[in-house]
XYZ file of C-alpha atoms in Angstrom:
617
model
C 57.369 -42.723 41.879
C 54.773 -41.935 45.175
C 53.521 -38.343 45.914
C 56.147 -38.206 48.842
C 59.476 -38.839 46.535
C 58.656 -35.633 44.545
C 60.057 -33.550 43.511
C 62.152 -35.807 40.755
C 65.736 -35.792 41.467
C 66.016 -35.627 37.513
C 62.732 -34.750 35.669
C 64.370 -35.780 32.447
C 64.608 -34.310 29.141
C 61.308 -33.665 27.563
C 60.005 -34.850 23.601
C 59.181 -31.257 23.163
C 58.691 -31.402 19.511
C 55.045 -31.516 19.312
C 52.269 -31.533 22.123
C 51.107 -35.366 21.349
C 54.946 -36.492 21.370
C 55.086 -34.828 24.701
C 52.061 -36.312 25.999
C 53.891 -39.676 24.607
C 56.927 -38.781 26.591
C 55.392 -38.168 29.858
C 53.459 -41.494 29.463
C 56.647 -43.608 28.770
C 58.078 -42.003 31.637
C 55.000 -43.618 34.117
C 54.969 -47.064 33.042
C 55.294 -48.121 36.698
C 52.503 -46.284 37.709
C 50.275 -46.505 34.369
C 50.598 -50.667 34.919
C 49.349 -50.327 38.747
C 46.372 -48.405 37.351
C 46.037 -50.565 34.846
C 45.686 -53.480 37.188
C 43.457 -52.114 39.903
C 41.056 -50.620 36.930
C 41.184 -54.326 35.552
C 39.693 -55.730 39.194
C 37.817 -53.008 39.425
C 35.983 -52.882 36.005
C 35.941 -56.560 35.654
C 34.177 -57.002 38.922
C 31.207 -54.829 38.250
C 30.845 -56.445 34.842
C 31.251 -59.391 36.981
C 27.776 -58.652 39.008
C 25.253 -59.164 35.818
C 26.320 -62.865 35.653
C 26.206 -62.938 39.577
C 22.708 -61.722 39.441
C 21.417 -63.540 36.595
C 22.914 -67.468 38.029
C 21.268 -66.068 41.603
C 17.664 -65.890 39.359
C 18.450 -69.004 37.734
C 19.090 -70.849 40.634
C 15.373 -69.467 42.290
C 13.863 -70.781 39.455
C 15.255 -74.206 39.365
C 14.356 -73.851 43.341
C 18.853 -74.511 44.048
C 19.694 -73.437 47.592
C 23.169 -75.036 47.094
C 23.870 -72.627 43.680
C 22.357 -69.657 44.940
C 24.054 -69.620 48.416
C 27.307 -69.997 45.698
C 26.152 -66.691 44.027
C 26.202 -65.150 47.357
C 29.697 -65.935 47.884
C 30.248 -64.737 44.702
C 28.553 -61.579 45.061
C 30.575 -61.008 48.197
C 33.635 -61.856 46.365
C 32.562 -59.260 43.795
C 31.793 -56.349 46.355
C 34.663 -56.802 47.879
C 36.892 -56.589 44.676
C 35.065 -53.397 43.282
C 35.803 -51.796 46.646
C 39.165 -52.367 46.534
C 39.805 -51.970 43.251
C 38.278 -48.760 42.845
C 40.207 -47.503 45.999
C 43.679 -48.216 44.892
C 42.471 -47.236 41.306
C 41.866 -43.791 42.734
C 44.841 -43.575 44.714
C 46.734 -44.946 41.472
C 45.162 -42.843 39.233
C 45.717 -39.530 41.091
C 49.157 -40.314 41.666
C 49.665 -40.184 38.011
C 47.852 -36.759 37.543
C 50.258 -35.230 40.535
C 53.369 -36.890 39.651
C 52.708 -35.989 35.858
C 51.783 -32.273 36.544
C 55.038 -31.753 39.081
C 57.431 -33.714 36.080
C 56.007 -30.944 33.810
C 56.295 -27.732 36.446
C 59.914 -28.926 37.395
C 60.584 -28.864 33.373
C 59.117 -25.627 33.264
C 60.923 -24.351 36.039
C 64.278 -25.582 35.184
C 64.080 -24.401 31.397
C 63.094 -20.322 33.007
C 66.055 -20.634 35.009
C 68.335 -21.993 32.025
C 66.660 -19.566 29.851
C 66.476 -16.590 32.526
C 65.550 -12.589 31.235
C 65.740 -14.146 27.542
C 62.177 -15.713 28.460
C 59.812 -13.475 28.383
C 61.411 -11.578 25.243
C 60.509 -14.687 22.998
C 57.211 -16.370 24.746
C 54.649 -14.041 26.751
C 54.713 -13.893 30.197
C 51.001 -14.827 30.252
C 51.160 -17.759 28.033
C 54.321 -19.095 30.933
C 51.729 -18.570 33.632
C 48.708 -20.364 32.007
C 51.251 -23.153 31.448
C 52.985 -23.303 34.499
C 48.936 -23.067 36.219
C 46.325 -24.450 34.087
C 47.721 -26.059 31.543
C 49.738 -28.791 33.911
C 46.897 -29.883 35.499
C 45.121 -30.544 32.452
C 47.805 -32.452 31.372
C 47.917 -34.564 34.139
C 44.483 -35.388 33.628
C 45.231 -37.378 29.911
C 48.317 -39.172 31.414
C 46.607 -40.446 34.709
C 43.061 -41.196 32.315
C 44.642 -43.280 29.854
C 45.450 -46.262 32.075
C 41.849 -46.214 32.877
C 40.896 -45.864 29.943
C 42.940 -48.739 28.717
C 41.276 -50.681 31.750
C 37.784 -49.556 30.545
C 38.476 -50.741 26.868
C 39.945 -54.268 28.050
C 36.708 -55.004 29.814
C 34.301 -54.252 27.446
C 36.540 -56.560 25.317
C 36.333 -59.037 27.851
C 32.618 -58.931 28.737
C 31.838 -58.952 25.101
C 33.448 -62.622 24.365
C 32.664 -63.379 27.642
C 29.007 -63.111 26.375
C 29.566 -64.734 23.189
C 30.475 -67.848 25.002
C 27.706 -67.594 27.474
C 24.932 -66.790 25.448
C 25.759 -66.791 21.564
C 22.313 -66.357 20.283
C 22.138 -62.768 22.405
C 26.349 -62.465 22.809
C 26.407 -61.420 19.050
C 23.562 -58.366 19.211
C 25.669 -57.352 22.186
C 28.961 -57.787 20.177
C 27.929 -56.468 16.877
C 26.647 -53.183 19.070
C 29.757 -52.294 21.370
C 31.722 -50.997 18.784
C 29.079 -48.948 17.533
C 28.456 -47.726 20.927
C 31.878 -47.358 21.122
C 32.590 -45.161 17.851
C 29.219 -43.645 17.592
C 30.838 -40.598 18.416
C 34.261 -40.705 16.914
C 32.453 -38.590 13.686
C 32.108 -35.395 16.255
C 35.245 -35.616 17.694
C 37.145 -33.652 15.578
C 34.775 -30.597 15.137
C 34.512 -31.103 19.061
C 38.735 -31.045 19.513
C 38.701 -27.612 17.215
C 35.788 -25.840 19.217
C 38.099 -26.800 22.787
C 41.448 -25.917 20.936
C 39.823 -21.958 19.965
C 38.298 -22.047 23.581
C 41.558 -22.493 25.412
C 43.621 -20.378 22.715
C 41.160 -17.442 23.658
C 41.390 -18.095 26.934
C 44.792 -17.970 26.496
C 45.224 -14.696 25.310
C 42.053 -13.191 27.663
C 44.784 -14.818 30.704
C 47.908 -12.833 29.088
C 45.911 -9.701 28.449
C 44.559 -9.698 32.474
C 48.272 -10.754 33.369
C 49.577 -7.396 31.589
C 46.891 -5.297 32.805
C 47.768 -6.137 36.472
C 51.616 -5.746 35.913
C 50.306 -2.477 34.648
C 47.834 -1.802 36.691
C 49.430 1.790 38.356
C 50.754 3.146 35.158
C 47.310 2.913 33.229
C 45.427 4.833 36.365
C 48.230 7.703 35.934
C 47.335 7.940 32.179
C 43.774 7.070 32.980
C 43.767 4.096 30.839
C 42.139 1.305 32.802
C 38.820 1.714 31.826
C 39.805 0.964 28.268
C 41.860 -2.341 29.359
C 38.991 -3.395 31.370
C 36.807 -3.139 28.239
C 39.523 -5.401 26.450
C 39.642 -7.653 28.961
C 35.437 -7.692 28.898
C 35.472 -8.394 25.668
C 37.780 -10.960 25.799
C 35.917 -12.914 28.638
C 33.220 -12.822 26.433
C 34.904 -14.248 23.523
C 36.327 -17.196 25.697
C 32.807 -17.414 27.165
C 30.858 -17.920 23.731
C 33.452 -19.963 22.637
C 33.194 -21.862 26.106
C 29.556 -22.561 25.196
C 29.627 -23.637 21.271
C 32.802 -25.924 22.656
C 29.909 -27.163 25.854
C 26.749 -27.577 22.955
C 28.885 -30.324 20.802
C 30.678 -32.345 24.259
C 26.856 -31.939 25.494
C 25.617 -33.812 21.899
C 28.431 -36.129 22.670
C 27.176 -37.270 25.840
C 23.854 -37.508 24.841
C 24.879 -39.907 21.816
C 26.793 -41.979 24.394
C 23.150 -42.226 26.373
C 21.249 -42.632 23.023
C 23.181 -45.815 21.260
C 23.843 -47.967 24.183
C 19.418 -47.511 24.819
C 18.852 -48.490 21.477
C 21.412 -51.517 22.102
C 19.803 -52.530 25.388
C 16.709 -51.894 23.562
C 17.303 -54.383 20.621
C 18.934 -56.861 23.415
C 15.677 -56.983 25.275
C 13.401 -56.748 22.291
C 15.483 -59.714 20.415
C 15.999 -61.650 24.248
C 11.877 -61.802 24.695
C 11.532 -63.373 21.759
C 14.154 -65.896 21.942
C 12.796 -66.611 25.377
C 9.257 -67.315 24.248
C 11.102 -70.039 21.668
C 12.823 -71.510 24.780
C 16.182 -70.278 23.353
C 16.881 -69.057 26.769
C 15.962 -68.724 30.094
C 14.845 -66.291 32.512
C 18.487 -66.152 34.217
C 20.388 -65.630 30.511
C 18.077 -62.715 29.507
C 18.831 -60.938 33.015
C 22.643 -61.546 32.840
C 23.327 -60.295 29.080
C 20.297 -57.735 30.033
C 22.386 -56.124 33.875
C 26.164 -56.750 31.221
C 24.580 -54.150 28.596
C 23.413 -51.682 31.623
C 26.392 -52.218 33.341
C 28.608 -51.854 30.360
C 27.381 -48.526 30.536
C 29.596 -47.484 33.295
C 33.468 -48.863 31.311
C 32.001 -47.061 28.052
C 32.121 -43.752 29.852
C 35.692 -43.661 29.685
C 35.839 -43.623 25.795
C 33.358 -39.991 26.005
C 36.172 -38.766 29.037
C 39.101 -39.837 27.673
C 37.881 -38.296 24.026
C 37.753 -34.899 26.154
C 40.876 -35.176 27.817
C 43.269 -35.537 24.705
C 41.120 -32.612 23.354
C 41.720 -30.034 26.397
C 45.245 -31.450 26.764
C 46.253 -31.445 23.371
C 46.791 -27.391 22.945
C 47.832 -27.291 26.639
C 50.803 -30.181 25.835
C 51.629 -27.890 22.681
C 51.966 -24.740 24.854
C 54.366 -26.429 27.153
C 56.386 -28.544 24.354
C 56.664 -24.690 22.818
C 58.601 -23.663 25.856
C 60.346 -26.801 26.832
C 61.760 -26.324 23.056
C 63.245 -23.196 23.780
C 66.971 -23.411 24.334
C 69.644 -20.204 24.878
C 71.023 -18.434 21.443
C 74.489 -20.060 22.580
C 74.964 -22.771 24.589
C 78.040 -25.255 24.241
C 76.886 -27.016 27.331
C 79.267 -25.648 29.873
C 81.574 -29.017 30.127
C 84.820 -27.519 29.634
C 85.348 -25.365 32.502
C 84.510 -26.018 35.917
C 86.213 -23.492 38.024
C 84.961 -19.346 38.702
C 87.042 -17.452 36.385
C 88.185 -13.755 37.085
C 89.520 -10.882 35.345
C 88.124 -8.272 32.361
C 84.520 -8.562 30.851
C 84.784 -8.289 27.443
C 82.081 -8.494 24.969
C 83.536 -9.384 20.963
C 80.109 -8.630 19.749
C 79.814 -4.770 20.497
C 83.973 -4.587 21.564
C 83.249 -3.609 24.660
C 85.448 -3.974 27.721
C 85.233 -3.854 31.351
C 88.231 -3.833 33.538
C 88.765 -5.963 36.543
C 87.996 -4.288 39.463
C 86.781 -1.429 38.344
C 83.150 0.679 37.856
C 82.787 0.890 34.076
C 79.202 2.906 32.888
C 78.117 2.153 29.150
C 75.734 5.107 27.548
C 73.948 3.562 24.397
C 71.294 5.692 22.546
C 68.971 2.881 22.474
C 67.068 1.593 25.939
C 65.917 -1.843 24.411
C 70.134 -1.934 22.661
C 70.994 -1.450 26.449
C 68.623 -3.715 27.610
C 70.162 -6.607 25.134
C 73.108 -5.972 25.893
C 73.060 -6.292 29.700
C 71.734 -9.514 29.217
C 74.575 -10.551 26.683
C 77.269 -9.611 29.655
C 75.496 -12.381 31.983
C 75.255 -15.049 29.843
C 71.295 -14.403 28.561
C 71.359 -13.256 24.708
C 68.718 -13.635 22.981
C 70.278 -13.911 19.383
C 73.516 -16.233 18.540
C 76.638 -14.809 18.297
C 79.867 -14.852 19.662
C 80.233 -15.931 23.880
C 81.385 -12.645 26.316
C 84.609 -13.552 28.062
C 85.039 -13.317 31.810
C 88.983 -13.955 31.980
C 89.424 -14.809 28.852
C 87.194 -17.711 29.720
C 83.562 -18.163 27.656
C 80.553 -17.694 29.564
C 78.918 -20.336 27.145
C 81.738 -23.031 28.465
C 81.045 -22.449 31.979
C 78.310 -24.956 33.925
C 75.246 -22.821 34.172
C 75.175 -22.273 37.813
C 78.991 -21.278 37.783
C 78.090 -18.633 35.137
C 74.959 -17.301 37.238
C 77.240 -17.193 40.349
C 79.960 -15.203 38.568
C 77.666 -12.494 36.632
C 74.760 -11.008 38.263
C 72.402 -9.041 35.876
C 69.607 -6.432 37.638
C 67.196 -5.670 34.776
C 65.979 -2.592 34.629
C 62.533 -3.563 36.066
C 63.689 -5.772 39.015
C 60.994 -7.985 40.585
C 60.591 -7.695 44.484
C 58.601 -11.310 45.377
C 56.212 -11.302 48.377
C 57.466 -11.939 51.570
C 59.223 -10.589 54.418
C 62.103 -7.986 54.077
C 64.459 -10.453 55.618
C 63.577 -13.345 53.089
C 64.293 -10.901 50.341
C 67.503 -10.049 51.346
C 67.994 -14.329 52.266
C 69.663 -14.564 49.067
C 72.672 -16.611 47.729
C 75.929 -14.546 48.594
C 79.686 -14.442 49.455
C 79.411 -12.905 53.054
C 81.792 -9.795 52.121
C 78.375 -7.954 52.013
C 76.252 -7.539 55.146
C 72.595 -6.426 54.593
C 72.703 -3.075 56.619
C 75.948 -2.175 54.044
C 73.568 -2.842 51.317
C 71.019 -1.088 52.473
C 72.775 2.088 53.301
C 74.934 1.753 49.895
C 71.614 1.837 48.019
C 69.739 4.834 50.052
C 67.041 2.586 51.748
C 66.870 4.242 55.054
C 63.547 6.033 54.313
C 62.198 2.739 52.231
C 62.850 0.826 55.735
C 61.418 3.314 57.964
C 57.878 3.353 55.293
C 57.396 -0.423 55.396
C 57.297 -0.312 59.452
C 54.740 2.431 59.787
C 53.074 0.294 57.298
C 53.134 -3.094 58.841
C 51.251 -3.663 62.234
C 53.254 -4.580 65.184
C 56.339 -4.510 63.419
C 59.535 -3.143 64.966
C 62.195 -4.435 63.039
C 62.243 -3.181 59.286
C 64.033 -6.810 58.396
C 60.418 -8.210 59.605
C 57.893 -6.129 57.703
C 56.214 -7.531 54.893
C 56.616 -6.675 51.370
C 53.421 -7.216 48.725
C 53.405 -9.107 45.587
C 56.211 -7.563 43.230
C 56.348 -4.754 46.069
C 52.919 -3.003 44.706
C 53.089 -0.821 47.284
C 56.085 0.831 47.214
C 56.816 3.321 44.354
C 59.176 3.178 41.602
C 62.157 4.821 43.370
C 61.616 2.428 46.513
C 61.346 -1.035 44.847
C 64.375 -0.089 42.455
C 67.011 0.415 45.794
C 65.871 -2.503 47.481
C 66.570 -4.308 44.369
C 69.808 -2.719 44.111
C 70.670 -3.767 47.811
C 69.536 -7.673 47.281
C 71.959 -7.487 44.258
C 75.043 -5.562 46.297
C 74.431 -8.492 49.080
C 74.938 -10.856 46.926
C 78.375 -9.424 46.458
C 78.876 -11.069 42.526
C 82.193 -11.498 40.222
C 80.594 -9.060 38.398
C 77.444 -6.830 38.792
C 75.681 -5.763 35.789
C 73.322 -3.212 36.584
C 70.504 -1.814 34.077
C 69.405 1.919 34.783
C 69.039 0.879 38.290
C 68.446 4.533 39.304
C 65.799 5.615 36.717
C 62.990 6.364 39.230
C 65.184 7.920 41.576
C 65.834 11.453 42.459
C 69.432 13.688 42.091
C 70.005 13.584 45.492
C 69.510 10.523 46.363
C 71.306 8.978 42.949
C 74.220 10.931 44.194
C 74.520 9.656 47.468
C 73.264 5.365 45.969
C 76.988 6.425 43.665
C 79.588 6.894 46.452
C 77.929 3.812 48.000
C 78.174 1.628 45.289
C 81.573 2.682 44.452
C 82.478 1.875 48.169
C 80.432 -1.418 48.579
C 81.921 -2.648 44.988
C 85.627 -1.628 45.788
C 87.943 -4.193 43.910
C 85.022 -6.033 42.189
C 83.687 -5.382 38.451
C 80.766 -3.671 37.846
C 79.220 -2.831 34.741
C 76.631 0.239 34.894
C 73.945 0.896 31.778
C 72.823 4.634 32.240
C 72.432 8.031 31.241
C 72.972 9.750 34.551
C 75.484 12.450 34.290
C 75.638 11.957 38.337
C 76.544 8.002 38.067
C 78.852 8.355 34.852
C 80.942 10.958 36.011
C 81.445 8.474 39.176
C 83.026 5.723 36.996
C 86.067 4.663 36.516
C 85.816 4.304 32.905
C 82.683 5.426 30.820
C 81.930 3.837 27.230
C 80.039 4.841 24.597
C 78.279 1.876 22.944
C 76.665 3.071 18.913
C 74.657 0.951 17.076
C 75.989 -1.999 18.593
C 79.752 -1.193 18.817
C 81.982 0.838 21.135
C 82.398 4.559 19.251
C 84.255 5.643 22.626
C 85.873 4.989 25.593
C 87.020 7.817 28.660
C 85.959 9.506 31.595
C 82.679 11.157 31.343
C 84.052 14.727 31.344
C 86.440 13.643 28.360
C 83.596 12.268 26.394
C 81.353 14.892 27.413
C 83.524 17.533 25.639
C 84.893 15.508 22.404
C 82.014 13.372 21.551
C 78.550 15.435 20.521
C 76.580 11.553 20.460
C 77.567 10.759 23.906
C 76.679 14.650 24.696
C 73.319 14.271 22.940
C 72.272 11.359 24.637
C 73.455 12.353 28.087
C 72.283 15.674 27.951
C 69.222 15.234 26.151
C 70.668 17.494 23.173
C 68.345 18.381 20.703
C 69.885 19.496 16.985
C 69.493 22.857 17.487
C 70.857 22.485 20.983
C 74.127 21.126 19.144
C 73.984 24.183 16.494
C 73.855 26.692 18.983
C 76.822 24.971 21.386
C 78.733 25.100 17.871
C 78.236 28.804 16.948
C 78.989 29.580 20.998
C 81.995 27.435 20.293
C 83.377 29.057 17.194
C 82.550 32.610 18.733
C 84.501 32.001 21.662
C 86.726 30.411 19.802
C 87.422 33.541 17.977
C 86.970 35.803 20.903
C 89.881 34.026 23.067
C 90.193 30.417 21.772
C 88.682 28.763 24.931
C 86.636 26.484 23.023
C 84.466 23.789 25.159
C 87.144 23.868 27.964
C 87.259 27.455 28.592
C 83.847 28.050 28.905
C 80.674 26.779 30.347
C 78.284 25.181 28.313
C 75.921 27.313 26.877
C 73.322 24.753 25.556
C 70.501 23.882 28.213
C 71.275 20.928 30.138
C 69.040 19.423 33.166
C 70.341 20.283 37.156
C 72.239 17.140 37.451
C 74.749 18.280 35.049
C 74.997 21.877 36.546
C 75.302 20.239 39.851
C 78.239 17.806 38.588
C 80.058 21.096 37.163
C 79.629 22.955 40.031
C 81.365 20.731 42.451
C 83.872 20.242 39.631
């Protein structure tokens, strides 16, 4: 695999089990490109080991006055330059190719398990912990699989150089064997405490990046409650915590790399001290003490790779475990969609909660609980977050549809929709059926004034479709972000719509008006409506009253309104002293003419959308 063949046609399917199984996986998956590193580190590394011997026959040969041996080690010296140069070039390029491949195998695993998982996501792993994955975390990653193969290198050729010296020079070759592998392992005793101090460092840097992510996201509701001073002293303290741990994690790698200085001087040391006085015997000459003398120095260089390799399994480690964590997550029900290949139509129906949504037809759901609504929306397209039984779309399981079928045939708009930076235009640019043209959208969901805002707020910018939109839409309010989500969702003209409060932050009027249009846009399609709006629900075909997760009641909002007090309490905000009062008004007037509740206005305070509803009734 080369930088220009990404992204992977098929990333594969990850050993998410544990982060060192993971960081197994991804290895076994770059053989092809561990091997070429491998190889060039081998030339590479064994060609600069190469140059002590080079320089210590070139000595030899001045001493024993041989023009014939040391032109010879000039060729050889040439030969040697020549290798390390092109060895460490198409190491690097080798070597990086592993990082980048590695770190896009584990973003396109990341990215494909959100989009399998979808809203269900963020309910069961942070939304900050995704992004230092998806960010950080990768490249980090990257950095283990692409070292190893150097590493490997690195170890082979202090292997090699070592017998190499044996044979050359046995009565030095043994100080110089006997001391590599404590040069080698000298710091194998510190690793561990070393490993802990970078596992707490990245774990509070973890939590310092989820705690900045969710004081952003909330950024404009803390100034209206005049909280950000005291999530900016969180986040201080936080930094500060990641920053001490930052430096006790620094102190020990900093010991370890001055042990790695320390024990290969006192090697070189002990091979100088003990190559003097075997030279003074006549053991050895001048040009052997200067060859095993330049292999211990250069040695110095392959033995680096134990200290950075040591380092990158330790800041990879918790950063593989973070992404094997999400990689194993997997949707509460998933059969694997083979069965059914073809877009089925016909009535929602849920056999969890019982409730049903006719073809073709606006159907509003009122539930007591926002979070119950909330889980529930996300149950009707496919996304629950808890087993249990599969909704049916024609009779059909969601669960035995392919995934994209099932994301093509049920739309779900949370009830905090995301607006992603960009143009207006590439907003809208989204996958649809054609039946729904972007101005119908637009107008169906009240934008006019939206459109008109983001051109007087975009410089030279005549058409609306061409102004620019901020990250998540920052700059527009509640009210403003909420319709244009509304219209991306109507545009893309869905089996079924679900839609979650999508009105919350918007006024009477306005709610009014976004009803008709929906109704009219969504004519002969099914749409499925969570709210509490006595302006939407009495503009439904069919209103249901979901209780503790089952259906308590089905009818028109008016019917409901007057024979169920639980759907009246929650749509009316009805306190119980609201409801005690209606029911003396009721029995009174019951006894005065028997009108009861459909003789009579309400006499319990309800809020102007209500009185507006009854007064066009």
């Amino acid at each position: 695999m080369q930088i220009q063949d990404l992204p992977y046609s098929d990333p594969g399917v990850p050993d998410a089990r544990s982060g060192p199984r993971f960081l197994w996986w991804l290895g076994r998956n770059q053989l092809g490109g561990q091997f070429k590193a491998l190889a060039w580190g081998l030339v590479h590394f064994v060609a600069v080991s190469a140059l002590p011997f080079c320089v210590g026959f070139a000595v030899q040969a001045v001493v024993d006055r041989s023009g014939t041996r040391l032109a010879l080690t000039g060729g050889l010296l040439l030969l040697c330059g020549a290798a390390i140069a092109v060895g460490d070039t198409f190491l690097h390029r080798a070597a990086v190719t592993n990082w980048i491949t590695a770190a896009a195998r584990v973003q396109q695993l990341l990215a494909r398990k959100a989009t399998r998982l979808g809203s269900a996501l963020t309910r069961r792993v942070a939304a900050g912990e995704v992004v230092a994955v998806s960010t950080g975390d990768v490249e980090k990653i990257g950095w283990f699989v692409e070292a190893v193969s150097r590493f490997t290198a690195a170890a082979l050729t202090v292997v090699v150089v070592g017998v190499g010296l044996l044979f050359y020079q046995p009565a030095l070759g043994w100080v110089v064997a006997a001391g590599l592998p404590l040069v080698a392992l000298a710091v194998l005793p510190l690793l561990p405490r070393a490993t802990r101090r970078a596992d707490l460092q990245r774990a509070k840097a973890g939590r310092a990046t989820e705690l900045a992510s969710d004081t952003v996201a909330g950024l404009r509701v803390l100034r209206g409650i005049g909280g950000e001073d005291l999530f900016l002293d969180r986040y201080r303290r936080a930094s500060q915590e990641v920053r001490r741990a930052a430096v006790r994690s620094a102190r020990m790698w900093s010991l370890i790399a001055a042990i790695q200085v320390l024990v290969p001087g006192l090697l070189l040391i002990a091979v100088v001290w003990h190559g003097v006085h075997l030279a003074r015997q006549g053991r050895v000459t001048v040009g052997e003490l200067v060859t095993v003398y330049s292999s211990v120095m250069i040695l110095n260089y392959p033995l680096q790779h134990f200290t950075e390799i040591a380092m990158a399994y330790s800041f990879s480690r918790p950063s593989a475990q973070r992404a094997a964590r999400v990689l194993s997550l997997d949707r509460a029900t998933d059969t694997g969609g083979s069965r059914v290949d073809a877009t089925p139509h016909g009535d929602v129906y849920d056999p969890d909660t019982g409730l049903l949504a006719p073809a073709g037809r606006l159907t509003a759901v009122v539930c007591g609980d926002p979070d119950a609504a909330g889980r529930l929306a996300e149950r009707l397209g496919g996304h629950p977050a808890e087993a249990g039984p599969s909704v049916l779309l024609g009779g059909v399981p969601l669960d035995e549809l392919p995934l994209r079928t099932a994301r093509t045939a049920v739309l779900v708009q949370d009830k905090d929709p995301v607006l992603l930076s960009g143009s207006l235009r590439e907003l809208l640019d989204v996958p649809a059926s054609g039946a729904v043209r972007a101005a119908d959208a637009l107008a169906a969901a009240q934008c006019a004034d939206v459109l008109e805002a983001l051109v007087q707020g975009s410089l030279d910018v005549t058409d609306p479709l061409d102004a620019r939109i901020t990250e998540r839409g920052r700059s527009l309010s509640g009210g403003q972000r909420q319709r244009l989500a509304l219209a991306r969702s109507l545009i893309t003209d869905p089996e079924v719509l679900v839609l979650d409060e999508p009105t919350s932050a918007v006024d009477s009027h306005t709610e009014a008006r976004i009803a008709e249009g929906v109704r009219e846009v969504r004519s002969g399609r099914t749409t499925v409506l969570f709210t509490s709006s006595p302006l939407l629900l009495d503009r439904a075909d069919r209103v249901v009253l979901v209780h503790e997760g089952e259906v308590e009641a089905v009818g028109t909002h008016r019917e409901l309104l007057a024979a169920e007090p639980r759907y009246r309490a929650v749509v009316t905000r009805e306190t119980a002293g609201d409801a005690d009062f209606r029911s003396t008004g009721v029995e009174a007037s019951a006894r005065d003419g028997g009108l009861g509740t459909h003789g009579q206005r309400e006499t319990a305070p309800r809020g102007g959308a209500l009185e507006e509803i009854e007064e066009s009734a």
